[in-house]
Amino acid sequence: MGRRNQSVTISHVAADAGVSLQTVSRVINNEPNVRPEMKARVQASIEKLHYVPSIAAQRMSGSRSYLILVINDRERTISEWRARRGADWVDQMLLGGMLTSAEHGYRMIFELVDTHNDHVERELSGTIAALQPDGIILTPPHSENPLITNLLDQRNIPFARIGSLTPGSGFAIHMGDSGSAAQATQHLIGLGHKRIGFIAGAPDYNLSHWRVDGWRQAMAQAGLSDADLCVQGDFSYESGREAATALLNLTPAPTAIIASNDQMALATLDIANERNLLVPQDLSLISFDNTPVVRFTTPQLTAIDQPIAATFSKAVELLIHQATSPSEQPYLVPGSLVERASTAPPKS
C-alpha cells in the first residue's frame, strides 16, 4: 500500500525509483535531458506512492518558483467585497489565471496593494521577497503606476500590464475599450438615437478615458454632438446615480445612456424607474462588464462583455513562455456587445 499523500515527499519518490532528488525534480518540472526509461521509472514511483508535487519540490531546480503573482487594487477590491455588489472581476481573473497557471504546473497567488500608498514600493518589495514569483500581473491602476513598473523592471521580474497601452517594459494587454465603447455607441446610433449620454469611469484608470474617446469618435463620425453628454463617475453605484440624474436633467434629455460599468448602469436603471421612465421605451441603456447581475434586471441589460478570464489567461501564457519582445505592440483581447432587452429605437 502506498503512503498517504500528505506524508509522501520527493525524497520518498527518489528512494523508491532509485534515483537522485535532482532527477525527480527534472521529471516533475518536465525538463529536457532526462532519459525516457528514467522518466518512466520516476513517474511509476510517483503514481505508486500517490505523490503530489509541491511548490518546494518544483523549486529544487533553482531557476523557477512556479508562482505567478497578481496585484489588484486594495481599496476598490475591499470596498466591492464589503458592499457585496456582485462584481465578478476577481472571479473571472482567478478563473482565467488559475486554470492556465495550473495547466503549466504553476500556481497563481492574488495580493492586494494600495497603489496610492507612498510606501507601495516597500510593500511590494516585501511581497516579492517572500514569494519570489516568476512573473507578476498588474491590474489597473497598478499597470500604469511608474513606481511599480520601474521597480519590477529594475529587478528584472517579468510582468504583464492589464489595461495598458503605454509603451515600456512588460507585456501590455488590453481589451479594446475604445473600440468597445464605439461599438456600443454605433449600436444605439443604428437604432436611431441622436442624444446618447455617457457615464465615465474613475479618471485614474486609463481605460476610462479610452471608453470616452471611443464614444466621442463614434458620435463625431455620425455627425452628432456630444456636448454636455459626458458625466464623470467613479465606477461606484452612488456615482452612477449622480451621473444619471445629471444626464436626465438635461433639456433635451438623452434618449440613451452608456455606463462605463455595471454598477453605474444599475444606478441609471434605478433612477429611470424612480422617474417612471421605461427602459427601453423611454431610455435605452448599455453597460460595460457584463457581470451576472445584468441578466437578472428588468429588463436584462445590453452590455459590453469584457473578456477578463481570457485576458488573464493570455497574461499567464506570456509570462510563462516569456514572449520575445514585451515592449512591442500591445496585445489585444477584444470585448463584444451582448444584445439584450434594454435597447430599442427612440420614441418618434
GROMACS .gro file of N, CA, C and O in nm, residues 150-267:
model
  472
  150ASN      N    1   0.865   5.050  -1.265
  150ASN     CA    2   1.010   5.073  -1.260
  150ASN      C    3   1.078   4.977  -1.163
  150ASN      O    4   1.189   4.928  -1.189
  151LEU      N    5   1.011   4.950  -1.050
  151LEU     CA    6   1.067   4.857  -0.952
  151LEU      C    7   1.084   4.717  -1.013
  151LEU      O    8   1.189   4.654  -0.999
  152LEU      N    9   0.980   4.670  -1.082
  152LEU     CA   10   0.987   4.538  -1.143
  152LEU      C   11   1.090   4.533  -1.255
  152LEU      O   12   1.161   4.433  -1.271
  153ASP      N   13   1.097   4.642  -1.330
  153ASP     CA   14   1.194   4.648  -1.440
  153ASP      C   15   1.337   4.643  -1.386
  153ASP      O   16   1.423   4.571  -1.439
  154GLN      N   17   1.363   4.718  -1.280
  154GLN     CA   18   1.497   4.721  -1.222
  154GLN      C   19   1.539   4.585  -1.166
  154GLN      O   20   1.656   4.550  -1.167
  155ARG      N   21   1.441   4.507  -1.120
  155ARG     CA   22   1.471   4.376  -1.061
  155ARG      C   23   1.461   4.263  -1.163
  155ARG      O   24   1.473   4.146  -1.128
  156ASN      N   25   1.437   4.301  -1.289
  156ASN     CA   26   1.430   4.202  -1.397
  156ASN      C   27   1.324   4.096  -1.372
  156ASN      O   28   1.343   3.977  -1.401
  157ILE      N   29   1.212   4.139  -1.315
  157ILE     CA   30   1.100   4.048  -1.293
  157ILE      C   31   1.001   4.064  -1.408
  157ILE      O   32   0.950   4.174  -1.431
  158PRO      N   33   0.972   3.959  -1.483
  158PRO     CA   34   0.876   3.970  -1.593
  158PRO      C   35   0.738   4.011  -1.540
  158PRO      O   36   0.695   3.963  -1.434
  159PHE      N   37   0.670   4.098  -1.612
  159PHE     CA   38   0.538   4.138  -1.567
  159PHE      C   39   0.449   4.171  -1.686
  159PHE      O   40   0.496   4.205  -1.794
  160ALA      N   41   0.319   4.157  -1.662
  160ALA     CA   42   0.218   4.191  -1.762
  160ALA      C   43   0.135   4.306  -1.709
  160ALA      O   44   0.103   4.310  -1.589
  161ARG      N   45   0.099   4.400  -1.797
  161ARG     CA   46   0.021   4.517  -1.760
  161ARG      C   47  -0.117   4.508  -1.822
  161ARG      O   48  -0.134   4.529  -1.941
  162ILE      N   49  -0.218   4.473  -1.740
  162ILE     CA   50  -0.354   4.463  -1.790
  162ILE      C   51  -0.413   4.603  -1.806
  162ILE      O   52  -0.397   4.689  -1.719
  163GLY      N   53  -0.483   4.626  -1.916
  163GLY     CA   54  -0.546   4.756  -1.938
  163GLY      C   55  -0.446   4.866  -1.960
  163GLY      O   56  -0.460   4.977  -1.907
  164SER      N   57  -0.343   4.839  -2.040
  164SER     CA   58  -0.239   4.939  -2.064
  164SER      C   59  -0.203   4.944  -2.211
  164SER      O   60  -0.191   4.840  -2.277
  165LEU      N   61  -0.185   5.065  -2.261
  165LEU     CA   62  -0.137   5.087  -2.397
  165LEU      C   63  -0.005   5.163  -2.395
  165LEU      O   64   0.052   5.191  -2.501
  166THR      N   65   0.042   5.196  -2.277
  166THR     CA   66   0.164   5.276  -2.264
  166THR      C   67   0.287   5.196  -2.305
  166THR      O   68   0.308   5.085  -2.256
  167PRO      N   69   0.371   5.249  -2.394
  167PRO     CA   70   0.494   5.180  -2.431
  167PRO      C   71   0.585   5.165  -2.309
  167PRO      O   72   0.582   5.247  -2.218
  168GLY      N   73   0.663   5.060  -2.307
  168GLY     CA   74   0.754   5.039  -2.196
  168GLY      C   75   0.776   4.893  -2.167
  168GLY      O   76   0.744   4.806  -2.249
  169SER      N   77   0.830   4.865  -2.052
  169SER     CA   78   0.862   4.728  -2.013
  169SER      C   79   0.735   4.650  -1.983
  169SER      O   80   0.629   4.706  -1.956
  170GLY      N   81   0.749   4.519  -1.983
  170GLY     CA   82   0.636   4.433  -1.953
  170GLY      C   83   0.548   4.410  -2.074
  170GLY      O   84   0.561   4.475  -2.177
  171PHE      N   85   0.457   4.315  -2.059
  171PHE     CA   86   0.362   4.282  -2.166
  171PHE      C   87   0.235   4.364  -2.147
  171PHE      O   88   0.163   4.345  -2.049
  172ALA      N   89   0.209   4.458  -2.237
  172ALA     CA   90   0.087   4.538  -2.229
  172ALA      C   91  -0.027   4.462  -2.295
  172ALA      O   92  -0.016   4.417  -2.410
  173ILE      N   93  -0.137   4.446  -2.222
  173ILE     CA   94  -0.253   4.372  -2.272
  173ILE      C   95  -0.378   4.456  -2.247
  173ILE      O   96  -0.397   4.508  -2.137
  174HIS      N   97  -0.461   4.472  -2.348
  174HIS     CA   98  -0.583   4.550  -2.330
  174HIS      C   99  -0.701   4.479  -2.395
  174HIS      O  100  -0.685   4.384  -2.471
  175MET      N  101  -0.822   4.528  -2.362
  175MET     CA  102  -0.944   4.464  -2.409
  175MET      C  103  -1.019   4.551  -2.510
  175MET      O  104  -1.139   4.535  -2.530
  176GLY      N  105  -0.947   4.644  -2.574
  176GLY     CA  106  -1.009   4.724  -2.679
  176GLY      C  107  -1.120   4.813  -2.629
  176GLY      O  108  -1.227   4.821  -2.691
  177ASP      N  109  -1.097   4.883  -2.517
  177ASP     CA  110  -1.203   4.962  -2.455
  177ASP      C  111  -1.258   5.071  -2.546
  177ASP      O  112  -1.379   5.095  -2.550
  178SER      N  113  -1.170   5.137  -2.620
  178SER     CA  114  -1.216   5.242  -2.711
  178SER      C  115  -1.306   5.184  -2.819
  178SER      O  116  -1.414   5.238  -2.848
  179GLY      N  117  -1.263   5.074  -2.878
  179GLY     CA  118  -1.344   5.011  -2.982
  179GLY      C  119  -1.476   4.958  -2.930
  179GLY      O  120  -1.579   4.965  -2.998
  180SER      N  121  -1.475   4.907  -2.806
  180SER     CA  122  -1.599   4.856  -2.747
  180SER      C  123  -1.698   4.969  -2.721
  180SER      O  124  -1.819   4.954  -2.746
  181ALA      N  125  -1.647   5.083  -2.671
  181ALA     CA  126  -1.736   5.198  -2.648
  181ALA      C  127  -1.793   5.249  -2.780
  181ALA      O  128  -1.911   5.286  -2.788
  182ALA      N  129  -1.710   5.249  -2.883
  182ALA     CA  130  -1.758   5.290  -3.016
  182ALA      C  131  -1.864   5.193  -3.067
  182ALA      O  132  -1.965   5.235  -3.125
  183GLN      N  133  -1.842   5.064  -3.043
  183GLN     CA  134  -1.940   4.964  -3.087
  183GLN      C  135  -2.075   4.984  -3.017
  183GLN      O  136  -2.181   4.975  -3.081
  184ALA      N  137  -2.071   5.010  -2.887
  184ALA     CA  138  -2.195   5.035  -2.813
  184ALA      C  139  -2.266   5.159  -2.866
  184ALA      O  140  -2.389   5.160  -2.885
  185THR      N  141  -2.189   5.263  -2.894
  185THR     CA  142  -2.246   5.388  -2.945
  185THR      C  143  -2.305   5.368  -3.084
  185THR      O  144  -2.416   5.415  -3.115
  186GLN      N  145  -2.234   5.297  -3.169
  186GLN     CA  146  -2.283   5.270  -3.305
  186GLN      C  147  -2.410   5.187  -3.303
  186GLN      O  148  -2.499   5.205  -3.388
  187HIS      N  149  -2.420   5.096  -3.205
  187HIS     CA  150  -2.542   5.017  -3.193
  187HIS      C  151  -2.662   5.108  -3.165
  187HIS      O  152  -2.769   5.092  -3.227
  188LEU      N  153  -2.644   5.203  -3.076
  188LEU     CA  154  -2.752   5.296  -3.043
  188LEU      C  155  -2.782   5.390  -3.159
  188LEU      O  156  -2.899   5.420  -3.187
  189ILE      N  157  -2.678   5.436  -3.227
  189ILE     CA  158  -2.699   5.522  -3.344
  189ILE      C  159  -2.776   5.447  -3.452
  189ILE      O  160  -2.865   5.502  -3.517
  190GLY      N  161  -2.744   5.320  -3.468
  190GLY     CA  162  -2.814   5.237  -3.567
  190GLY      C  163  -2.961   5.222  -3.535
  190GLY      O  164  -3.044   5.202  -3.626
  191LEU      N  165  -2.995   5.232  -3.408
  191LEU     CA  166  -3.137   5.224  -3.367
  191LEU      C  167  -3.209   5.357  -3.386
  191LEU      O  168  -3.331   5.364  -3.373
  192GLY      N  169  -3.130   5.463  -3.414
  192GLY     CA  170  -3.191   5.593  -3.439
  192GLY      C  171  -3.167   5.696  -3.330
  192GLY      O  172  -3.219   5.809  -3.337
  193HIS      N  173  -3.087   5.666  -3.229
  193HIS     CA  174  -3.061   5.761  -3.120
  193HIS      C  175  -2.962   5.868  -3.164
  193HIS      O  176  -2.865   5.839  -3.234
  194LYS      N  177  -2.988   5.992  -3.123
  194LYS     CA  178  -2.901   6.104  -3.156
  194LYS      C  179  -2.845   6.170  -3.029
  194LYS      O  180  -2.738   6.229  -3.031
  195ARG      N  181  -2.920   6.161  -2.919
  195ARG     CA  182  -2.875   6.215  -2.790
  195ARG      C  183  -2.834   6.096  -2.703
  195ARG      O  184  -2.917   6.031  -2.639
  196ILE      N  185  -2.705   6.066  -2.701
  196ILE     CA  186  -2.654   5.948  -2.631
  196ILE      C  187  -2.560   5.995  -2.520
  196ILE      O  188  -2.453   6.049  -2.545
  197GLY      N  189  -2.603   5.977  -2.396
  197GLY     CA  190  -2.522   6.016  -2.282
  197GLY      C  191  -2.418   5.911  -2.248
  197GLY      O  192  -2.433   5.792  -2.281
  198PHE      N  193  -2.312   5.954  -2.180
  198PHE     CA  194  -2.205   5.861  -2.141
  198PHE      C  195  -2.163   5.889  -1.997
  198PHE      O  196  -2.135   6.004  -1.961
  199ILE      N  197  -2.160   5.785  -1.915
  199ILE     CA  198  -2.113   5.796  -1.776
  199ILE      C  199  -1.973   5.737  -1.770
  199ILE      O  200  -1.953   5.617  -1.789
  200ALA      N  201  -1.875   5.823  -1.746
  200ALA     CA  202  -1.735   5.782  -1.747
  200ALA      C  203  -1.697   5.716  -1.615
  200ALA      O  204  -1.756   5.742  -1.510
  201GLY      N  205  -1.593   5.631  -1.622
  201GLY     CA  206  -1.542   5.565  -1.503
  201GLY      C  207  -1.439   5.650  -1.430
  201GLY      O  208  -1.413   5.766  -1.467
  202ALA      N  209  -1.378   5.593  -1.327
  202ALA     CA  210  -1.281   5.666  -1.245
  202ALA      C  211  -1.168   5.720  -1.331
  202ALA      O  212  -1.109   5.647  -1.412
  203PRO      N  213  -1.134   5.848  -1.316
  203PRO     CA  214  -1.033   5.910  -1.403
  203PRO      C  215  -0.892   5.856  -1.384
  203PRO      O  216  -0.807   5.877  -1.469
  204ASP      N  217  -0.863   5.788  -1.272
  204ASP     CA  218  -0.728   5.735  -1.252
  204ASP      C  219  -0.707   5.602  -1.325
  204ASP      O  220  -0.599   5.544  -1.316
  205TYR      N  221  -0.808   5.558  -1.397
  205TYR     CA  222  -0.797   5.440  -1.482
  205TYR      C  223  -0.791   5.487  -1.627
  205TYR      O  224  -0.884   5.550  -1.676
  206ASN      N  225  -0.684   5.454  -1.697
  206ASN     CA  226  -0.672   5.497  -1.837
  206ASN      C  227  -0.786   5.444  -1.923
  206ASN      O  228  -0.829   5.508  -2.018
  207LEU      N  229  -0.833   5.323  -1.891
  207LEU     CA  230  -0.941   5.265  -1.971
  207LEU      C  231  -1.066   5.351  -1.966
  207LEU      O  232  -1.149   5.348  -2.059
  208SER      N  233  -1.084   5.427  -1.858
  208SER     CA  234  -1.199   5.518  -1.850
  208SER      C  235  -1.192   5.621  -1.961
  208SER      O  236  -1.293   5.652  -2.026
  209HIS      N  237  -1.073   5.676  -1.984
  209HIS     CA  238  -1.056   5.776  -2.090
  209HIS      C  239  -1.071   5.713  -2.228
  209HIS      O  240  -1.126   5.775  -2.320
  210TRP      N  241  -1.022   5.589  -2.244
  210TRP     CA  242  -1.034   5.523  -2.374
  210TRP      C  243  -1.180   5.501  -2.410
  210TRP      O  244  -1.218   5.515  -2.526
  211ARG      N  245  -1.262   5.467  -2.312
  211ARG     CA  246  -1.403   5.445  -2.339
  211ARG      C  247  -1.472   5.575  -2.380
  211ARG      O  248  -1.555   5.576  -2.472
  212VAL      N  249  -1.437   5.683  -2.313
  212VAL     CA  250  -1.492   5.814  -2.352
  212VAL      C  251  -1.448   5.849  -2.493
  212VAL      O  252  -1.528   5.897  -2.575
  213ASP      N  253  -1.322   5.823  -2.525
  213ASP     CA  254  -1.271   5.852  -2.660
  213ASP      C  255  -1.348   5.774  -2.766
  213ASP      O  256  -1.382   5.829  -2.872
  214GLY      N  257  -1.375   5.647  -2.739
  214GLY     CA  258  -1.449   5.565  -2.836
  214GLY      C  259  -1.588   5.617  -2.859
  214GLY      O  260  -1.637   5.621  -2.974
  215TRP      N  261  -1.655   5.658  -2.751
  215TRP     CA  262  -1.790   5.716  -2.762
  215TRP      C  263  -1.785   5.846  -2.843
  215TRP      O  264  -1.867   5.866  -2.934
  216ARG      N  265  -1.691   5.934  -2.811
  216ARG     CA  266  -1.681   6.062  -2.882
  216ARG      C  267  -1.655   6.040  -3.031
  216ARG      O  268  -1.713   6.110  -3.116
  217GLN      N  269  -1.564   5.948  -3.062
  217GLN     CA  270  -1.531   5.924  -3.202
  217GLN      C  271  -1.652   5.873  -3.280
  217GLN      O  272  -1.677   5.916  -3.393
  218ALA      N  273  -1.728   5.782  -3.220
  218ALA     CA  274  -1.846   5.729  -3.288
  218ALA      C  275  -1.952   5.839  -3.307
  218ALA      O  276  -2.017   5.846  -3.412
  219MET      N  277  -1.967   5.924  -3.207
  219MET     CA  278  -2.062   6.035  -3.219
  219MET      C  279  -2.019   6.130  -3.330
  219MET      O  280  -2.100   6.173  -3.413
  220ALA      N  281  -1.889   6.162  -3.334
  220ALA     CA  282  -1.838   6.255  -3.434
  220ALA      C  283  -1.853   6.198  -3.574
  220ALA      O  284  -1.890   6.269  -3.669
  221GLN      N  285  -1.823   6.068  -3.588
  221GLN     CA  286  -1.833   6.005  -3.720
  221GLN      C  287  -1.976   6.006  -3.772
  221GLN      O  288  -2.000   6.007  -3.893
  222ALA      N  289  -2.073   6.004  -3.679
  222ALA     CA  290  -2.214   6.008  -3.719
  222ALA      C  291  -2.267   6.151  -3.731
  222ALA      O  292  -2.385   6.171  -3.760
  223GLY      N  293  -2.178   6.250  -3.709
  223GLY     CA  294  -2.220   6.390  -3.717
  223GLY      C  295  -2.307   6.433  -3.602
  223GLY      O  296  -2.386   6.528  -3.616
  224LEU      N  297  -2.292   6.369  -3.486
  224LEU     CA  298  -2.374   6.400  -3.369
  224LEU      C  299  -2.293   6.476  -3.266
  224LEU      O  300  -2.174   6.454  -3.248
  225SER      N  301  -2.357   6.566  -3.195
  225SER     CA  302  -2.291   6.644  -3.091
  225SER      C  303  -2.284   6.564  -2.961
  225SER      O  304  -2.378   6.491  -2.926
  226ASP      N  305  -2.170   6.578  -2.890
  226ASP     CA  306  -2.158   6.513  -2.759
  226ASP      C  307  -2.152   6.616  -2.647
  226ASP      O  308  -2.120   6.582  -2.533
  227ALA      N  309  -2.184   6.741  -2.678
  227ALA     CA  310  -2.175   6.849  -2.580
  227ALA      C  311  -2.262   6.821  -2.459
  227ALA      O  312  -2.382   6.792  -2.472
  228ASP      N  313  -2.203   6.831  -2.340
  228ASP     CA  314  -2.271   6.815  -2.211
  228ASP      C  315  -2.324   6.673  -2.187
  228ASP      O  316  -2.393   6.650  -2.087
  229LEU      N  317  -2.291   6.580  -2.274
  229LEU     CA  318  -2.349   6.445  -2.263
  229LEU      C  319  -2.258   6.346  -2.192
  229LEU      O  320  -2.295   6.230  -2.177
  230CYS      N  321  -2.139   6.389  -2.150
  230CYS     CA  322  -2.049   6.301  -2.074
  230CYS      C  323  -2.040   6.350  -1.931
  230CYS      O  324  -2.007   6.466  -1.905
  231VAL      N  325  -2.072   6.262  -1.837
  231VAL     CA  326  -2.068   6.297  -1.695
  231VAL      C  327  -1.972   6.201  -1.625
  231VAL      O  328  -1.973   6.080  -1.651
  232GLN      N  329  -1.890   6.255  -1.535
  232GLN     CA  330  -1.788   6.176  -1.467
  232GLN      C  331  -1.848   6.092  -1.354
  232GLN      O  332  -1.925   6.142  -1.271
  233GLY      N  333  -1.811   5.965  -1.352
  233GLY     CA  334  -1.842   5.876  -1.240
  233GLY      C  335  -1.713   5.820  -1.185
  233GLY      O  336  -1.604   5.862  -1.225
  234ASP      N  337  -1.722   5.720  -1.096
  234ASP     CA  338  -1.601   5.657  -1.045
  234ASP      C  339  -1.615   5.506  -1.032
  234ASP      O  340  -1.544   5.442  -0.956
  235PHE      N  341  -1.709   5.450  -1.108
  235PHE     CA  342  -1.740   5.307  -1.111
  235PHE      C  343  -1.830   5.263  -0.996
  235PHE      O  344  -1.873   5.148  -0.992
  236SER      N  345  -1.860   5.352  -0.902
  236SER     CA  346  -1.946   5.313  -0.789
  236SER      C  347  -2.093   5.335  -0.824
  236SER      O  348  -2.128   5.416  -0.911
  237TYR      N  349  -2.180   5.263  -0.753
  237TYR     CA  350  -2.325   5.277  -0.772
  237TYR      C  351  -2.367   5.422  -0.741
  237TYR      O  352  -2.446   5.481  -0.815
  238GLU      N  353  -2.313   5.478  -0.632
  238GLU     CA  354  -2.352   5.612  -0.591
  238GLU      C  355  -2.318   5.715  -0.698
  238GLU      O  356  -2.398   5.805  -0.728
  239SER      N  357  -2.199   5.703  -0.758
  239SER     CA  358  -2.161   5.799  -0.863
  239SER      C  359  -2.247   5.780  -0.986
  239SER      O  360  -2.275   5.875  -1.059
  240GLY      N  361  -2.292   5.658  -1.009
  240GLY     CA  362  -2.381   5.631  -1.122
  240GLY      C  363  -2.515   5.701  -1.105
  240GLY      O  364  -2.572   5.755  -1.202
  241ARG      N  365  -2.566   5.702  -0.982
  241ARG     CA  366  -2.693   5.771  -0.956
  241ARG      C  367  -2.677   5.922  -0.983
  241ARG      O  368  -2.764   5.983  -1.046
  242GLU      N  369  -2.567   5.979  -0.934
  242GLU     CA  370  -2.546   6.122  -0.955
  242GLU      C  371  -2.531   6.156  -1.103
  242GLU      O  372  -2.587   6.255  -1.152
  243ALA      N  373  -2.456   6.072  -1.175
  243ALA     CA  374  -2.433   6.099  -1.316
  243ALA      C  375  -2.561   6.083  -1.397
  243ALA      O  376  -2.591   6.164  -1.486
  244ALA      N  377  -2.637   5.977  -1.368
  244ALA     CA  378  -2.763   5.954  -1.441
  244ALA      C  379  -2.861   6.068  -1.416
  244ALA      O  380  -2.931   6.113  -1.508
  245THR      N  381  -2.865   6.116  -1.292
  245THR     CA  382  -2.954   6.228  -1.258
  245THR      C  383  -2.915   6.352  -1.338
  245THR      O  384  -3.001   6.422  -1.394
  246ALA      N  385  -2.784   6.379  -1.344
  246ALA     CA  386  -2.737   6.496  -1.418
  246ALA      C  387  -2.773   6.485  -1.566
  246ALA      O  388  -2.817   6.584  -1.628
  247LEU      N  389  -2.757   6.367  -1.625
  247LEU     CA  390  -2.788   6.349  -1.766
  247LEU      C  391  -2.937   6.364  -1.793
  247LEU      O  392  -2.979   6.429  -1.890
  248LEU      N  393  -3.020   6.304  -1.708
  248LEU     CA  394  -3.164   6.307  -1.731
  248LEU      C  395  -3.225   6.442  -1.697
  248LEU      O  396  -3.341   6.468  -1.732
  249ASN      N  397  -3.148   6.528  -1.630
  249ASN     CA  398  -3.195   6.665  -1.604
  249ASN      C  399  -3.169   6.759  -1.721
  249ASN      O  400  -3.213   6.874  -1.719
  250LEU      N  401  -3.093   6.712  -1.821
  250LEU     CA  402  -3.064   6.795  -1.937
  250LEU      C  403  -3.191   6.820  -2.018
  250LEU      O  404  -3.286   6.741  -2.017
  251THR      N  405  -3.190   6.931  -2.092
  251THR     CA  406  -3.301   6.962  -2.182
  251THR      C  407  -3.244   6.989  -2.321
  251THR      O  408  -3.171   7.087  -2.341
  252PRO      N  409  -3.274   6.902  -2.418
  252PRO     CA  410  -3.349   6.777  -2.400
  252PRO      C  411  -3.263   6.668  -2.337
  252PRO      O  412  -3.140   6.670  -2.350
  253ALA      N  413  -3.327   6.575  -2.270
  253ALA     CA  414  -3.255   6.466  -2.204
  253ALA      C  415  -3.210   6.364  -2.310
  253ALA      O  416  -3.269   6.354  -2.418
  254PRO      N  417  -3.105   6.290  -2.282
  254PRO     CA  418  -3.064   6.186  -2.376
  254PRO      C  419  -3.169   6.076  -2.385
  254PRO      O  420  -3.242   6.049  -2.290
  255THR      N  421  -3.178   6.016  -2.503
  255THR     CA  422  -3.270   5.903  -2.521
  255THR      C  423  -3.199   5.770  -2.497
  255THR      O  424  -3.264   5.665  -2.497
  256ALA      N  425  -3.067   5.776  -2.475
  256ALA     CA  426  -2.989   5.655  -2.447
  256ALA      C  427  -2.869   5.693  -2.361
  256ALA      O  428  -2.819   5.805  -2.369
  257ILE      N  429  -2.826   5.600  -2.278
  257ILE     CA  430  -2.710   5.621  -2.192
  257ILE      C  431  -2.621   5.497  -2.196
  257ILE      O  432  -2.671   5.384  -2.190
  258ILE      N  433  -2.490   5.521  -2.203
  258ILE     CA  434  -2.391   5.414  -2.190
  258ILE      C  435  -2.319   5.436  -2.058
  258ILE      O  436  -2.267   5.546  -2.033
  259ALA      N  437  -2.317   5.336  -1.973
  259ALA     CA  438  -2.248   5.346  -1.844
  259ALA      C  439  -2.120   5.263  -1.850
  259ALA      O  440  -2.119   5.153  -1.906
  260SER      N  441  -2.014   5.315  -1.790
  260SER     CA  442  -1.882   5.252  -1.802
  260SER      C  443  -1.863   5.127  -1.717
  260SER      O  444  -1.756   5.066  -1.723
  261ASN      N  445  -1.960   5.091  -1.637
  261ASN     CA  446  -1.956   4.959  -1.572
  261ASN      C  447  -2.097   4.922  -1.527
  261ASN      O  448  -2.191   5.004  -1.534
  262ASP      N  449  -2.113   4.800  -1.480
  262ASP     CA  450  -2.246   4.750  -1.445
  262ASP      C  451  -2.306   4.821  -1.325
  262ASP      O  452  -2.427   4.843  -1.318
  263GLN      N  453  -2.223   4.857  -1.226
  263GLN     CA  454  -2.276   4.924  -1.108
  263GLN      C  455  -2.340   5.058  -1.145
  263GLN      O  456  -2.448   5.091  -1.096
  264MET      N  457  -2.275   5.134  -1.231
  264MET     CA  458  -2.331   5.262  -1.271
  264MET      C  459  -2.451   5.243  -1.364
  264MET      O  460  -2.542   5.326  -1.366
  265ALA      N  461  -2.454   5.134  -1.437
  265ALA     CA  462  -2.571   5.104  -1.521
  265ALA      C  463  -2.691   5.068  -1.434
  265ALA      O  464  -2.805   5.111  -1.461
  266LEU      N  465  -2.668   4.990  -1.328
  266LEU     CA  466  -2.777   4.956  -1.236
  266LEU      C  467  -2.831   5.083  -1.169
  266LEU      O  468  -2.953   5.096  -1.150
  267ALA      N  469  -2.741   5.174  -1.134
  267ALA     CA  470  -2.784   5.300  -1.074
  267ALA      C  471  -2.870   5.379  -1.172
  267ALA      O  472  -2.973   5.438  -1.135
   0.00000   0.00000   0.00000
